[in-house]
Short mmCIF file of C-alpha atoms in Angstrom, two decimals:
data_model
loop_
_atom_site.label_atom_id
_atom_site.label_comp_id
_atom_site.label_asym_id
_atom_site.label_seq_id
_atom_site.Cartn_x
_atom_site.Cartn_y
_atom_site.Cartn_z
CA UNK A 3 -63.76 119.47 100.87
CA UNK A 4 -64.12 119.10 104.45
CA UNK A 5 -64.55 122.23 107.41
CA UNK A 6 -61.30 121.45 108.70
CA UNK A 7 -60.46 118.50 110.55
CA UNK A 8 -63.03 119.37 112.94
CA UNK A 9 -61.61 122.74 113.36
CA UNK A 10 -63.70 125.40 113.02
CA UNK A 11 -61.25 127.66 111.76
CA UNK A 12 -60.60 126.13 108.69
CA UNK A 13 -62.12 124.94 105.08
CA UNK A 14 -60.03 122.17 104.12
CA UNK A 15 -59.93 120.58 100.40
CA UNK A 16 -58.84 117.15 101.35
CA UNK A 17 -57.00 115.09 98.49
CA UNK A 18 -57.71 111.20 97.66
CA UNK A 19 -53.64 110.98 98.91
CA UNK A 20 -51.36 111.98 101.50
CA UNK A 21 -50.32 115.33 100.92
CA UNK A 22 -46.53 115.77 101.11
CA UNK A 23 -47.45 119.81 102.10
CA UNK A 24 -49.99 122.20 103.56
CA UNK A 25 -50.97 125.71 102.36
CA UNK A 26 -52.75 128.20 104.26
CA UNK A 27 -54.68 130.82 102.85
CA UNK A 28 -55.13 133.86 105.05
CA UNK A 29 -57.75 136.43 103.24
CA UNK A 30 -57.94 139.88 103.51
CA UNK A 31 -59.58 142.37 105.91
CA UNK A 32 -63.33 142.12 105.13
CA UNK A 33 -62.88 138.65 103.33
CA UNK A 34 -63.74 135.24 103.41
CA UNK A 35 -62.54 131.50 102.90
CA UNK A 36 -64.47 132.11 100.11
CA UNK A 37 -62.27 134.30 98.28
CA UNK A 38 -59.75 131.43 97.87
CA UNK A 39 -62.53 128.64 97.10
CA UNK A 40 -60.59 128.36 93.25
CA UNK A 41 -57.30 127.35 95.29
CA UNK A 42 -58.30 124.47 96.95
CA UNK A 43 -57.29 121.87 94.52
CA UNK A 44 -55.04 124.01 92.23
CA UNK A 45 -51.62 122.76 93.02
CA UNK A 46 -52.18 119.10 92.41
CA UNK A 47 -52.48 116.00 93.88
CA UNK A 48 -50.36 116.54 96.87
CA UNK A 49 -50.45 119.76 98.43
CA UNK A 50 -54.24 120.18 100.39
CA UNK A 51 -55.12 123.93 100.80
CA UNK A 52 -56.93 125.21 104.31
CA UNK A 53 -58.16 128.67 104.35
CA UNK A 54 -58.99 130.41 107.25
CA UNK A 55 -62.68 131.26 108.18
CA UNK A 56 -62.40 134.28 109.92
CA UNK A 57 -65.25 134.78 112.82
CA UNK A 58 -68.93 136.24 112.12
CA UNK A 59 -68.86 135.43 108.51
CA UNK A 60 -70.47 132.70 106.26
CA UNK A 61 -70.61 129.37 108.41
CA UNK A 62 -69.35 131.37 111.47
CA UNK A 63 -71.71 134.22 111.44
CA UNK A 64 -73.44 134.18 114.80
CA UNK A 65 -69.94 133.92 116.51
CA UNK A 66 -68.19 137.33 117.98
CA UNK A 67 -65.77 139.56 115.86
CA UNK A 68 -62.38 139.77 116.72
CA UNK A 69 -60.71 142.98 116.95
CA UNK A 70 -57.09 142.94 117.51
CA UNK A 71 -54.19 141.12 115.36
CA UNK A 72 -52.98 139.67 118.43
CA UNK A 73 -56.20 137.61 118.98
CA UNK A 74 -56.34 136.54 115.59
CA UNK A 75 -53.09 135.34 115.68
CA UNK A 76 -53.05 133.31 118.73
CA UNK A 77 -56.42 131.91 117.77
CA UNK A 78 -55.06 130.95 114.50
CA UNK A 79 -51.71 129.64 115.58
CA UNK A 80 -53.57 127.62 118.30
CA UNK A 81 -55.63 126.23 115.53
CA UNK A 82 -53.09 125.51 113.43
CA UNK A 83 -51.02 122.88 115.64
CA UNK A 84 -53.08 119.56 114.70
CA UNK A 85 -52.27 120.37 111.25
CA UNK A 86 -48.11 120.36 111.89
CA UNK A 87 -47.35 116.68 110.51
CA UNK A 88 -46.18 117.75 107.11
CA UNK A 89 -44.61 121.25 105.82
CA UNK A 90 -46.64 123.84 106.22
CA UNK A 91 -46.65 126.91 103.85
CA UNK A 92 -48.41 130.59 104.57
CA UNK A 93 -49.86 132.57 102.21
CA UNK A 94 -51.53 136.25 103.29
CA UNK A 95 -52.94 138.68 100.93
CA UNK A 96 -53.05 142.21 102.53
CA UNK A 97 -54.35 142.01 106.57
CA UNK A 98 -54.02 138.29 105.50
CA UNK A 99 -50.35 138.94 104.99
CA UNK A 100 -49.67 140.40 108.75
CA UNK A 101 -51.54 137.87 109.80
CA UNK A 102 -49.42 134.90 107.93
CA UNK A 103 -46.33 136.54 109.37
CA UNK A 104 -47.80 136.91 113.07
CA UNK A 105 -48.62 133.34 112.96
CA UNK A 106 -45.35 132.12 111.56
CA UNK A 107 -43.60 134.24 113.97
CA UNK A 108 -45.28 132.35 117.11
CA UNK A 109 -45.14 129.13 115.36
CA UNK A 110 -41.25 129.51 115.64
CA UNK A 111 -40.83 131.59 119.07
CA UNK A 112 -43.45 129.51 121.15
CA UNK A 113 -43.06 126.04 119.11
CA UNK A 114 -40.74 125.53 117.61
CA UNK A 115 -41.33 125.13 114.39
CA UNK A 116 -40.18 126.25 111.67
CA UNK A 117 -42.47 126.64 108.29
CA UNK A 118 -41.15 125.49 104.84
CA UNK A 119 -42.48 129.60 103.83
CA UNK A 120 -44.05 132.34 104.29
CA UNK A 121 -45.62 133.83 100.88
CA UNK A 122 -46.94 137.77 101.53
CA UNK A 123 -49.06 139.78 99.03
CA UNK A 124 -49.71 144.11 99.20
CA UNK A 125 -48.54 144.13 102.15
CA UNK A 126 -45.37 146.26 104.46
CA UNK A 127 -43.48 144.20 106.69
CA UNK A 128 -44.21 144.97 110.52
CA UNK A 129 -41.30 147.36 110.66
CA UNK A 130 -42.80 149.61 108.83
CA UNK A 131 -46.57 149.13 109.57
CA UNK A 132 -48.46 152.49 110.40
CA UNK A 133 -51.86 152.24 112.39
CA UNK A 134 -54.88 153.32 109.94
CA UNK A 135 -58.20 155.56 110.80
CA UNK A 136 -60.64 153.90 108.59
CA UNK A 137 -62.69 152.10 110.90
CA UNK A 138 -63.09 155.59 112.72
CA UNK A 139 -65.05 157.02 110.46
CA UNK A 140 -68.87 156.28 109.95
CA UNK A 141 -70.28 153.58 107.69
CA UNK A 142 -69.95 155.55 104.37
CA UNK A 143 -66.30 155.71 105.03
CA UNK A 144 -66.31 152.54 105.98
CA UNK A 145 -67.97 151.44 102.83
CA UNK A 146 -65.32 154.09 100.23
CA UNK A 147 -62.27 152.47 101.89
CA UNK A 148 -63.65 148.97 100.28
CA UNK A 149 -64.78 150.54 97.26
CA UNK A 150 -61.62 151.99 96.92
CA UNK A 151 -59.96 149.13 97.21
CA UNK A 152 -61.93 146.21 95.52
CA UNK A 153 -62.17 142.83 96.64
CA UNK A 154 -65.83 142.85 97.77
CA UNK A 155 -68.95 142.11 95.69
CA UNK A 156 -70.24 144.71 95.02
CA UNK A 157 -73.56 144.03 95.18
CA UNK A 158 -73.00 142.87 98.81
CA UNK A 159 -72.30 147.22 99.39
CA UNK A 160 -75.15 147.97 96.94
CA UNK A 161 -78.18 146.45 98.59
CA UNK A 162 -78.87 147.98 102.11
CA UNK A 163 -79.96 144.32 103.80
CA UNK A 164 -76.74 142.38 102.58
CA UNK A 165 -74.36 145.40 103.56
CA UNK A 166 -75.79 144.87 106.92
CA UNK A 167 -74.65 141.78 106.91
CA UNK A 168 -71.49 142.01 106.26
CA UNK A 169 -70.45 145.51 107.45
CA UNK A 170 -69.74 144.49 111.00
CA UNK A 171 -66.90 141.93 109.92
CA UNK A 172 -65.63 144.42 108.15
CA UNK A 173 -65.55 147.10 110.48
CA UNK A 174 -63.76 144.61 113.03
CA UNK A 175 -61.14 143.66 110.12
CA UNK A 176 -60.64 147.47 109.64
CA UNK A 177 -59.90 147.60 113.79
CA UNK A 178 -57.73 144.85 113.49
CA UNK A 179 -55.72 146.59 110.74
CA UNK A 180 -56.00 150.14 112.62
CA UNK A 181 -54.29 148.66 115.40
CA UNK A 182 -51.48 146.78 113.94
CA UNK A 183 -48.85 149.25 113.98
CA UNK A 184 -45.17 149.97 113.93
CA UNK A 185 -43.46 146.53 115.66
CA UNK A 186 -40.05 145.06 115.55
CA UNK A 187 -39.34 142.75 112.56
CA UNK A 188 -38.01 139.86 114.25
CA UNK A 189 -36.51 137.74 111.56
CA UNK A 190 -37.97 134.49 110.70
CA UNK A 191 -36.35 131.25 109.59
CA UNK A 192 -38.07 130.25 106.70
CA UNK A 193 -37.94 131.60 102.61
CA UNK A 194 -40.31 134.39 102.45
CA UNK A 195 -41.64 135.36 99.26
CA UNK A 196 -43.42 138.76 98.20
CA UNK A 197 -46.25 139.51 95.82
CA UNK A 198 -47.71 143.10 94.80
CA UNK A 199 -49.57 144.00 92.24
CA UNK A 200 -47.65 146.72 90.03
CA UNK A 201 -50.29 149.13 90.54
CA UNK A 202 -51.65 148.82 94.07
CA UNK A 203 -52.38 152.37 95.55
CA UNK A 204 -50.88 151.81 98.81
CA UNK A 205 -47.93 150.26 98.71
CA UNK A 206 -44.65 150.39 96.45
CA UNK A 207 -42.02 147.94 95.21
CA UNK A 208 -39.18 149.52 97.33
CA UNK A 209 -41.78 148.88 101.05
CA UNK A 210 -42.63 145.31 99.67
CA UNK A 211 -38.51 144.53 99.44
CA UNK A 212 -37.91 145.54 103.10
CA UNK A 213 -39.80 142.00 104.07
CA UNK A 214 -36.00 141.08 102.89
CA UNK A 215 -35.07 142.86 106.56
CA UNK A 216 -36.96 139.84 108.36
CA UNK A 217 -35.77 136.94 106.14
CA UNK A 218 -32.16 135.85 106.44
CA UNK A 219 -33.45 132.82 104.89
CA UNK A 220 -34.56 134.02 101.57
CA UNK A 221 -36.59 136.95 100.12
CA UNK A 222 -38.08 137.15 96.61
CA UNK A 223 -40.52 139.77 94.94
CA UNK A 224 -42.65 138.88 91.99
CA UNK A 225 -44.85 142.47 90.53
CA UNK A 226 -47.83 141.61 88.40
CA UNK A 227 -49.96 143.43 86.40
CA UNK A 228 -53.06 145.29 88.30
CA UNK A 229 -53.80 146.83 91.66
CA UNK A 230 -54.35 145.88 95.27
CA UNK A 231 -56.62 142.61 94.12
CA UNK A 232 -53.84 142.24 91.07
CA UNK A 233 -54.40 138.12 92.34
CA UNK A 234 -57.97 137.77 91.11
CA UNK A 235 -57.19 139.07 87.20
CA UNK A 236 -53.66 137.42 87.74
CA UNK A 237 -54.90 134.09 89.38
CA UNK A 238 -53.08 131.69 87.08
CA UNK A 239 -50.02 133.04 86.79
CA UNK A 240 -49.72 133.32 90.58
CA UNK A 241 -51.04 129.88 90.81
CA UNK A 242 -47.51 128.92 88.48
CA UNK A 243 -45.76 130.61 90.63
CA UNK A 244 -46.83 129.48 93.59
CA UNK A 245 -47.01 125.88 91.93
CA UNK A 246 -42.97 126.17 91.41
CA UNK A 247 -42.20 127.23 95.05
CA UNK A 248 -44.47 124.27 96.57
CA UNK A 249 -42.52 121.62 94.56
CA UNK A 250 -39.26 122.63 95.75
CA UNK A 251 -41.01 121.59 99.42
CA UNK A 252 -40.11 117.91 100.49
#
């Protein structure tokens, strides 16, 4: 494992080979490259994983928040060029889904590039994004939206010095989020895949099929057992699944 090719932005798991294919991991609102640390040498031999390292978190703590998906985006896309050489693959699990579709979309409308897919997880598609008031409220809201939804340690919200911590990157997520709303779905070219777990609170089968509306190219929807962080109980089998998409890439 390397940081990223010099790039800041990225934890790469380098591979003895030549990959033939890159995935990207984009993690959620309040998350880390961390998250996705069991992915980087999952898929074998020739696909390396990067996941995004979001800044003011882990290695990048002392560096400012970002607060608007439009930032994060161009940051990330800008980021993302060096890395171009072979097919490149998204994957975004909630914000981190947004996100993966933001970036894909100015891959293809200011470079032309098309990537081999974008994979989304608990997520709507932009046409249908509504703005949200968490990060409005005080800390203890703050902190009951995460609860609510899982995904963070625990004892991170438990003990007053390490919520400290990492409260203000999660505030900034929930702005980010908050102001991401309703937005044209212009259609990408690439196969877009959806993911949801069957039980996630906030979003149903029928709002994860319209990312169908933005991909002429391809749309599929796998449900799994388990809620909003369905992935972490359910990592194998969408490792499989992921596994079979990435070795249709060439």
């Amino acid at each position: 494992m390397s940081t990223g090719g010099g790039s800041t932005w990225f934890r790469r798991y380098e591979l003895a080979a030549p990959p033939r294919a890159r995935l990207l991991c984009l993690p959620h609102a309040g998350g880390s490259a961390s998250f996705f640390h069991s992915w980087g040498h999952a898929f074998g031999d020739d696909v390396e994983v990067l996941v995004a390292r979001y800044p003011g978190r882990q290695e990048r703590i002392a560096e400012p928040l970002l607060e608007s998906m439009d930032e994060l985006a161009d940051a990330v896309t800008e980021e993302l060029l060096p890395f171009l050489d072979i097919p490149l693959v998204v994957f975004g699990h909630s914000m981190g889904a947004s996100l993966a579709y933001e970036v894909a979309l100015r891959l293809q409308e200011l470079h032309g590039v098309r990537i081999a897919g974008l994979y989304v997880s608990c997520q709507v598609p932009p046409q249908l994004k509504k703005p949200k008031t968490a990060y409005l409220g005080g800390d203890a809201e703050v902190i009951d939206e995460v609860r609510r939804l899982g995904g963070t340690d625990r004892a991170l919200l438990d003990d007053p010095d390490l919520r400290d911590l990492v409260l203000p990157a999660i505030r900034a997520d929930f702005r980010i989020v908050g102001g991401y709303g309703l937005r044209p779905g212009v259609p990408l070219r690439c196969p877009v895949a959806g993911y949801l777990g069957g039980e996630d609170p906030d979003i149903t089968e029928a709002e994860m099929e319209a990312w169908s509306e933005v991909a002429p190219a391809g749309f599929e929807l796998r449900v799994m057992p388990g809620d909003h962080f369905y992935l972490v109980q359910q990592r194998d089998a969408l490792i499989d699944d992921l596994t079979r998409r990435l070795s249709r890439i060439r």
